[in-house]
Coordinates of C-alpha atoms in Angstrom, one line a residue:
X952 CA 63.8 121.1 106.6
X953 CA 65.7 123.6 108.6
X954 CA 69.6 123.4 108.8
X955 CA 69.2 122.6 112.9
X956 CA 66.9 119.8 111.8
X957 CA 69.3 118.5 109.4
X958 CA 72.3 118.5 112.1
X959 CA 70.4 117.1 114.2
X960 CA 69.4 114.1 111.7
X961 CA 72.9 113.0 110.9
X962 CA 73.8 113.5 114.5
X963 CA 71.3 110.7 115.8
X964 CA 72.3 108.7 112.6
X965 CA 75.9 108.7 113.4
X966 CA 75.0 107.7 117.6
X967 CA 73.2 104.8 116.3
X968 CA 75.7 103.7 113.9
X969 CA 78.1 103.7 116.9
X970 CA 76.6 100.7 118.6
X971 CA 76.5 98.6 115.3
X972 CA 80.4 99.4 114.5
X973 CA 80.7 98.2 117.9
X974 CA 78.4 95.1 117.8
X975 CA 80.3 94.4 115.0
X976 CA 83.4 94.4 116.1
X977 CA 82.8 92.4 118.8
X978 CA 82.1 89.9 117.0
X979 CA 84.8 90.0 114.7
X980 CA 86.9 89.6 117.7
X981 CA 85.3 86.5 118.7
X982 CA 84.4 85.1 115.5
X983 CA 88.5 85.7 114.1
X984 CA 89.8 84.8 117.8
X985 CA 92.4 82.4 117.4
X986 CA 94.5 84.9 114.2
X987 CA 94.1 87.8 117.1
X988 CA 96.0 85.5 119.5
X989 CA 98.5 84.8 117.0
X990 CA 99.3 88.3 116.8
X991 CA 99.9 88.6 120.5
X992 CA 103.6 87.3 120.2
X993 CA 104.9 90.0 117.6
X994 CA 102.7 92.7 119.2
X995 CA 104.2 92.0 122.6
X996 CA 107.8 91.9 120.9
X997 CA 107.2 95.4 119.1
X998 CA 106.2 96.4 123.0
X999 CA 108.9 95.4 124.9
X1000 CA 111.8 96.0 122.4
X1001 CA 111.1 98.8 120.3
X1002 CA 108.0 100.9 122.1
X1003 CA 109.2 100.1 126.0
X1004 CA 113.2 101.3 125.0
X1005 CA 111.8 104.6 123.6
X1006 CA 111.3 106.0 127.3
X1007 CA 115.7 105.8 127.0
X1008 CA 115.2 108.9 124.4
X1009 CA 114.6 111.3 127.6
X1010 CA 118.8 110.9 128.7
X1011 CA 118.9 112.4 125.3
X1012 CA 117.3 115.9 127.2
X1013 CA 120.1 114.9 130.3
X1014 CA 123.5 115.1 131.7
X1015 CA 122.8 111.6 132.3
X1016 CA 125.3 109.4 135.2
X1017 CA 125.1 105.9 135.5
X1018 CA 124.9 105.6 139.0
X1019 CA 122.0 108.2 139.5
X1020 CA 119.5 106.6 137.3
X1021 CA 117.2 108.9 134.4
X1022 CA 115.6 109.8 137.7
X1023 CA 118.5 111.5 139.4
X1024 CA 120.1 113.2 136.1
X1025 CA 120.4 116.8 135.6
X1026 CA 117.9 118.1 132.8
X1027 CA 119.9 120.3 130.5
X1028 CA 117.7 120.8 127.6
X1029 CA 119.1 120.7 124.3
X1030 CA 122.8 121.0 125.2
X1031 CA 123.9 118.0 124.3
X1032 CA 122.2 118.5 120.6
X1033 CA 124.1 121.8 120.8
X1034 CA 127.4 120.1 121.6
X1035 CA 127.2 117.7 118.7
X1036 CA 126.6 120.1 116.2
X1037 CA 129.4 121.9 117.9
X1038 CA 131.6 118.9 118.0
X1039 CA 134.2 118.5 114.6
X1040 CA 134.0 114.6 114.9
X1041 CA 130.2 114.6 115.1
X1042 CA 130.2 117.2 111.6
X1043 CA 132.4 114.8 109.7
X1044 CA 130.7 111.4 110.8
X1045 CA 127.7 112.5 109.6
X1046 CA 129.3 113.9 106.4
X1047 CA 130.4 110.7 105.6
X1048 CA 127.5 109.2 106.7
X1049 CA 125.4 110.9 103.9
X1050 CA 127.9 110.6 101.4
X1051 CA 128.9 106.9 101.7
X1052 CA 124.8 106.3 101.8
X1053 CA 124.0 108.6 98.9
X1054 CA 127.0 106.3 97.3
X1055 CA 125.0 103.1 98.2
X1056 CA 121.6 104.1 97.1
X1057 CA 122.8 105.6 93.4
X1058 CA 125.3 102.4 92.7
X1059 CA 123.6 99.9 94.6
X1060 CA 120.1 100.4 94.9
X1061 CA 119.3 99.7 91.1
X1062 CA 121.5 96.6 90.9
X1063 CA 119.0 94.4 92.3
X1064 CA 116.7 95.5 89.9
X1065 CA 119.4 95.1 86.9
X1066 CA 120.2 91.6 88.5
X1067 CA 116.5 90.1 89.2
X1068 CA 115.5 91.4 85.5
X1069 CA 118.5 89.3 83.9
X1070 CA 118.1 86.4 85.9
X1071 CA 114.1 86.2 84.5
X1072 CA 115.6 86.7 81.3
X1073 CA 117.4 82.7 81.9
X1074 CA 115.3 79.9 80.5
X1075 CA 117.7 77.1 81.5
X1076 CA 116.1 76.6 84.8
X1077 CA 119.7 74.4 86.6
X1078 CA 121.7 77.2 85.4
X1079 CA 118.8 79.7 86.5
X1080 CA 118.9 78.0 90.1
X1081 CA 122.9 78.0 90.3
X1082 CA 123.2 82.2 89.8
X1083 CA 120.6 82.5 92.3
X1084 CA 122.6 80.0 94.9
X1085 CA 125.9 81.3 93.8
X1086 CA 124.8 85.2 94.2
X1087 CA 122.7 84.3 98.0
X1088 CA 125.7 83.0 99.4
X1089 CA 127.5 85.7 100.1
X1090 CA 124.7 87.7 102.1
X1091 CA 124.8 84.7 104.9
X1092 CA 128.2 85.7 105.5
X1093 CA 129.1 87.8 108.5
X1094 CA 131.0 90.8 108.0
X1095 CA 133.4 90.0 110.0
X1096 CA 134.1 87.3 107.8
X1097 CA 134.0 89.5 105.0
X1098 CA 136.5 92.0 106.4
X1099 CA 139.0 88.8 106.6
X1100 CA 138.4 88.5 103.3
X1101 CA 138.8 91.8 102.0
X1102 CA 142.1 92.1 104.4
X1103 CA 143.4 89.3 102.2
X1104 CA 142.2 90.2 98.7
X1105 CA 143.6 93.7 99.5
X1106 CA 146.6 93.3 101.7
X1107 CA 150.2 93.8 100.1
X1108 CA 150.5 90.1 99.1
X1109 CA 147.2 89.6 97.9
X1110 CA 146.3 88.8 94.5
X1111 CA 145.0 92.4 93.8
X1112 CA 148.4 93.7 94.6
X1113 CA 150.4 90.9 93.5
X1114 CA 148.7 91.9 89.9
X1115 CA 149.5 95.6 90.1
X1116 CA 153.1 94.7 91.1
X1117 CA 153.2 92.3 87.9
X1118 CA 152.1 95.2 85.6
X1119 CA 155.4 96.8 86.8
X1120 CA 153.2 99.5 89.7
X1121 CA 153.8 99.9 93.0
X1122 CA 151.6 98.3 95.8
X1123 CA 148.6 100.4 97.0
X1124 CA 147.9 100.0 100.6
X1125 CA 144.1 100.3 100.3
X1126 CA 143.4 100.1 104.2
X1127 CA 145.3 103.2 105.0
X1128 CA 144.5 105.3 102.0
X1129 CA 141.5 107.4 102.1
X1130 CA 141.1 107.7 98.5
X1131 CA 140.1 104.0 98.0
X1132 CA 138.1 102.7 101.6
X1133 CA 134.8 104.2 100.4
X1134 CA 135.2 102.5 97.5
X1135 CA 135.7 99.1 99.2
X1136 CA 132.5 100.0 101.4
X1137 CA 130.4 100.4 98.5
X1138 CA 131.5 97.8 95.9
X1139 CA 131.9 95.1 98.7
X1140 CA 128.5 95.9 100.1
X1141 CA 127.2 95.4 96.7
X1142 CA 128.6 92.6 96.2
X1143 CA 127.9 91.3 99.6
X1144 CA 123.9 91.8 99.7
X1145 CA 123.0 92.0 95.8
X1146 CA 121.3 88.7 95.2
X1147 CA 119.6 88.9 98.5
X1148 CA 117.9 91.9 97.6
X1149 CA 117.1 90.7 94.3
X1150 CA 114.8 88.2 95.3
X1151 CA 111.7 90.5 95.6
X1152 CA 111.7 91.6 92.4
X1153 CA 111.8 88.2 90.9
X1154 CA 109.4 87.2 92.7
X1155 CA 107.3 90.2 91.7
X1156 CA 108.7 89.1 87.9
X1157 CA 107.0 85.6 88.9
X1158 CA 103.2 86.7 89.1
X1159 CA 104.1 88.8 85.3
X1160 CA 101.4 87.3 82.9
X1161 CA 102.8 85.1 80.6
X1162 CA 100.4 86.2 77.9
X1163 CA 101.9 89.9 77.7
X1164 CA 105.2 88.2 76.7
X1165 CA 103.8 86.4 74.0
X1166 CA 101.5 89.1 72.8
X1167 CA 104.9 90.9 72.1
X1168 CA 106.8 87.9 70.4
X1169 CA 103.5 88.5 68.3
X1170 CA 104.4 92.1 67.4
X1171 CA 107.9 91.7 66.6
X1172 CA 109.3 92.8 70.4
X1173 CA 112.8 91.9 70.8
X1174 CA 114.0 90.1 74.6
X1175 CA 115.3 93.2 75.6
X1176 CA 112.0 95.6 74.4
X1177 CA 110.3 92.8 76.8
X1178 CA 112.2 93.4 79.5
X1179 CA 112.5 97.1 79.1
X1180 CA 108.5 97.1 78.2
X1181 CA 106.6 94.7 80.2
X1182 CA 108.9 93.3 82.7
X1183 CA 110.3 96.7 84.5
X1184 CA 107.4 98.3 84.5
X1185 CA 105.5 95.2 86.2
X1186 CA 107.8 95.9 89.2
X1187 CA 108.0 99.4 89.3
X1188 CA 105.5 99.6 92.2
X1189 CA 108.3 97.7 94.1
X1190 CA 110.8 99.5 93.2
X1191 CA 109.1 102.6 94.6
X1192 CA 108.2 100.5 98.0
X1193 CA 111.8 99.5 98.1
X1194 CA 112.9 102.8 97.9
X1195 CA 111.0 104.4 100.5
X1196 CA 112.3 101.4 102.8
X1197 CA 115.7 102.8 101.5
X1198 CA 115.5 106.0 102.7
X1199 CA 113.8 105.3 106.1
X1200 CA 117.5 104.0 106.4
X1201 CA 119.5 106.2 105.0
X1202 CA 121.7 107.3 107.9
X1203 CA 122.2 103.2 108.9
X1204 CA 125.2 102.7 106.6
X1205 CA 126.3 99.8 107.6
X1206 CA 128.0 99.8 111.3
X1207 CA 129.1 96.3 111.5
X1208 CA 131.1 96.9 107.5
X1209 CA 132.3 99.7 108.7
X1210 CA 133.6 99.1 112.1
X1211 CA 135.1 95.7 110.8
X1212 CA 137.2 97.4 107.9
X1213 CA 138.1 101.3 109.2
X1214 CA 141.2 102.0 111.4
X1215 CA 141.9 105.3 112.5
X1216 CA 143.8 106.5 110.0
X1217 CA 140.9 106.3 107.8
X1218 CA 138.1 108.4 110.5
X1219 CA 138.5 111.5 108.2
X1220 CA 136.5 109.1 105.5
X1221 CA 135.1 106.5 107.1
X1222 CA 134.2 107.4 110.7
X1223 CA 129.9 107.2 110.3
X1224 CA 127.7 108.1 112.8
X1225 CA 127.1 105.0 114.2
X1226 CA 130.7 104.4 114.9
X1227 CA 131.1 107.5 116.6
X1228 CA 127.9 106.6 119.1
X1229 CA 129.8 103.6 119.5
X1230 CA 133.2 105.3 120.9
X1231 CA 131.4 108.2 122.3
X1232 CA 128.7 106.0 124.2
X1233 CA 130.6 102.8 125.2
X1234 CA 134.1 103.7 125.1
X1235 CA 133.6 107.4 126.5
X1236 CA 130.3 106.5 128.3
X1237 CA 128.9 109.8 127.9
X1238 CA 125.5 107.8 126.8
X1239 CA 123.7 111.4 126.6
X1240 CA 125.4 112.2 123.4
X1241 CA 125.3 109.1 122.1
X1242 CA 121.3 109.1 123.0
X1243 CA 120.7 112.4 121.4
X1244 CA 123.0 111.8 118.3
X1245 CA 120.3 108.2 117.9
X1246 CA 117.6 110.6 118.1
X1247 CA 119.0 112.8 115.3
X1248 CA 119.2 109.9 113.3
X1249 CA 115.9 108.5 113.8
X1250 CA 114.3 112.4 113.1
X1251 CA 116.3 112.4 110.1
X1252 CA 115.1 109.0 109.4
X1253 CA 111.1 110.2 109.7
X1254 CA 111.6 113.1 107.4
X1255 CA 113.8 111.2 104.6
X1256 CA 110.8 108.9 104.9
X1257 CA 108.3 111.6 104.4
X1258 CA 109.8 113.6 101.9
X1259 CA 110.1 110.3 99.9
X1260 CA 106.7 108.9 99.9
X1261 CA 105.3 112.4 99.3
X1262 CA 107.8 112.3 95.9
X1263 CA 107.0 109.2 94.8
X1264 CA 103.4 109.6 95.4
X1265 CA 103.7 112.6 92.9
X1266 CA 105.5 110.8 90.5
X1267 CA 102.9 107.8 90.2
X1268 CA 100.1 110.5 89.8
X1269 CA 101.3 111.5 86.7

């Protein structure tokens, strides 16, 4: 058979195999009818609030006034990329934006982990229930909240200071020294969202058979060789999912912490870029920078994302 004859073969086999994928998924839409209109909700959410806002990203590209619409702005390009970069403020926001975030995913990122393989480790189920209870509670509270009580625990008459002052020190002002707020993020965000986050890996911990545990009490495996043996490497294919879901985040530190707890006198530090969108954008309204310094963050975003699956995807290879 000639090589024409053979192209033309698997070109007639792949036209009439079009018609049967179709056939087929007709039918699939009919016959699964009902779970494709359950979809339509969250597909028409994802439409109107996070495909439909993109067309914003082009004020980004404009010298963009309120009153004359994306239509009537002036295209300049990428000036107003130029001018962030160009711009001091914008240069140290996003320094401390990668730092306070690279602080957050080395300390907090594996204390989940540390938390969810110690709580599987309980066999007294009530007191098993009341750590998990007592550890949720504080992700349900709103960091405004929080920043009350961190103002209090830290102030100069709190107990934190009231104990330094008792061991003879002076007071530390922690809210108007730099040396100690990115500290307070990290720590109180740990301690804020640590049990929350723990609760997919003990559920991944759940579905563990049973029978490798006891195959090990068999050998001789101590509780900890267990958990170090059988139990962490049962979730390590969450822990990698996790962690890409991390780093598609890695420039959202926390806006809401942050904005609750800084003052000015702690910018140099703590000024991230979402707070400086906020003071450029609304307080400043020049929404052009603030829209081009969003899409910095979300291209950033993409390529952390990219960059991390790749690596992991390495890693599991081997």
């Amino acid at each position: 058979m000639s090589e024409n004859s053979g192209s033309q073969t698997v070109r007639l086999v792949r036209s009439a195999r079009q018609p049967l994928a179709l056939t087929r998924l007709l039918k699939n839409l009919v016959r699964y009818k009902y779970f494709y209109m359950m979809l339509i909700p969250g597909l028409l959410y994802i439409a109107i609030f996070h495909y439909a806002p993109m067309f914003g990203l082009v004020i980004a590209f404009q010298d963009y006034q309120i009153f004359n619409g994306v239509w009537g702005s002036k295209f300049v390009g990428f000036d107003n990329f130029m001018y962030l970069f160009q711009a001091p403020q914008f240069i140290t926001a996003m320094k401390n934006t990668f730092i306070i975030s690279a602080y957050k995913i080395i300390l907090g990122f594996p204390v989940p982990i540390l938390l969810a393989l110690l709580i599987n480790e309980v066999r007294i189920l009530i007191f098993k229930r009341s750590i998990q209870t007592i550890l949720y509670l504080p992700h349900f509270l709103s960091w405004i909240v929080m920043s009350g009580l961190m103002f209090n625990f830290l102030s100069d008459q709190g107990p934190v200071n009231k104990l330094i002052k008792m061991m003879g020190e002076k007071a530390i002002y922690f809210f108007s020294d730099e040396v100690y707020f990115r500290s307070i993020l990290v720590i109180s965000d740990i301690w804020k969202e640590m049990g929350w986050n723990a609760i997919i890996y003990l559920a991944a911990l759940t579905v563990v058979s049973q029978d490798l545990y006891e195959a090990a009490k068999m050998d001789g495996a101590t509780r900890f060789q267990c958990m170090m043996k059988i139990s962490l490497p049962s979730i390590m294919p969450i822990i990698m999912i996790m962690l890409l879901l991390r780093m598609g985040s890695v420039l959202n530190v926390g806006f809401e912490q942050v904005f609750n707890l800084y003052n000015p006198m702690l910018y140099g530090v703590g000024d991230i870029i979402d707070t400086y969108v906020y003071r450029i954008g609304v307080l400043e309204n020049k929404f052009h920078i603030s829209a081009a310094a969003g899409m910095f963050k979300s291209v950033i975003a993409c390529i952390m994302v990219v960059t991390t699956y790749y690596f992991l995807e390495k890693v599991e290879d081997k």
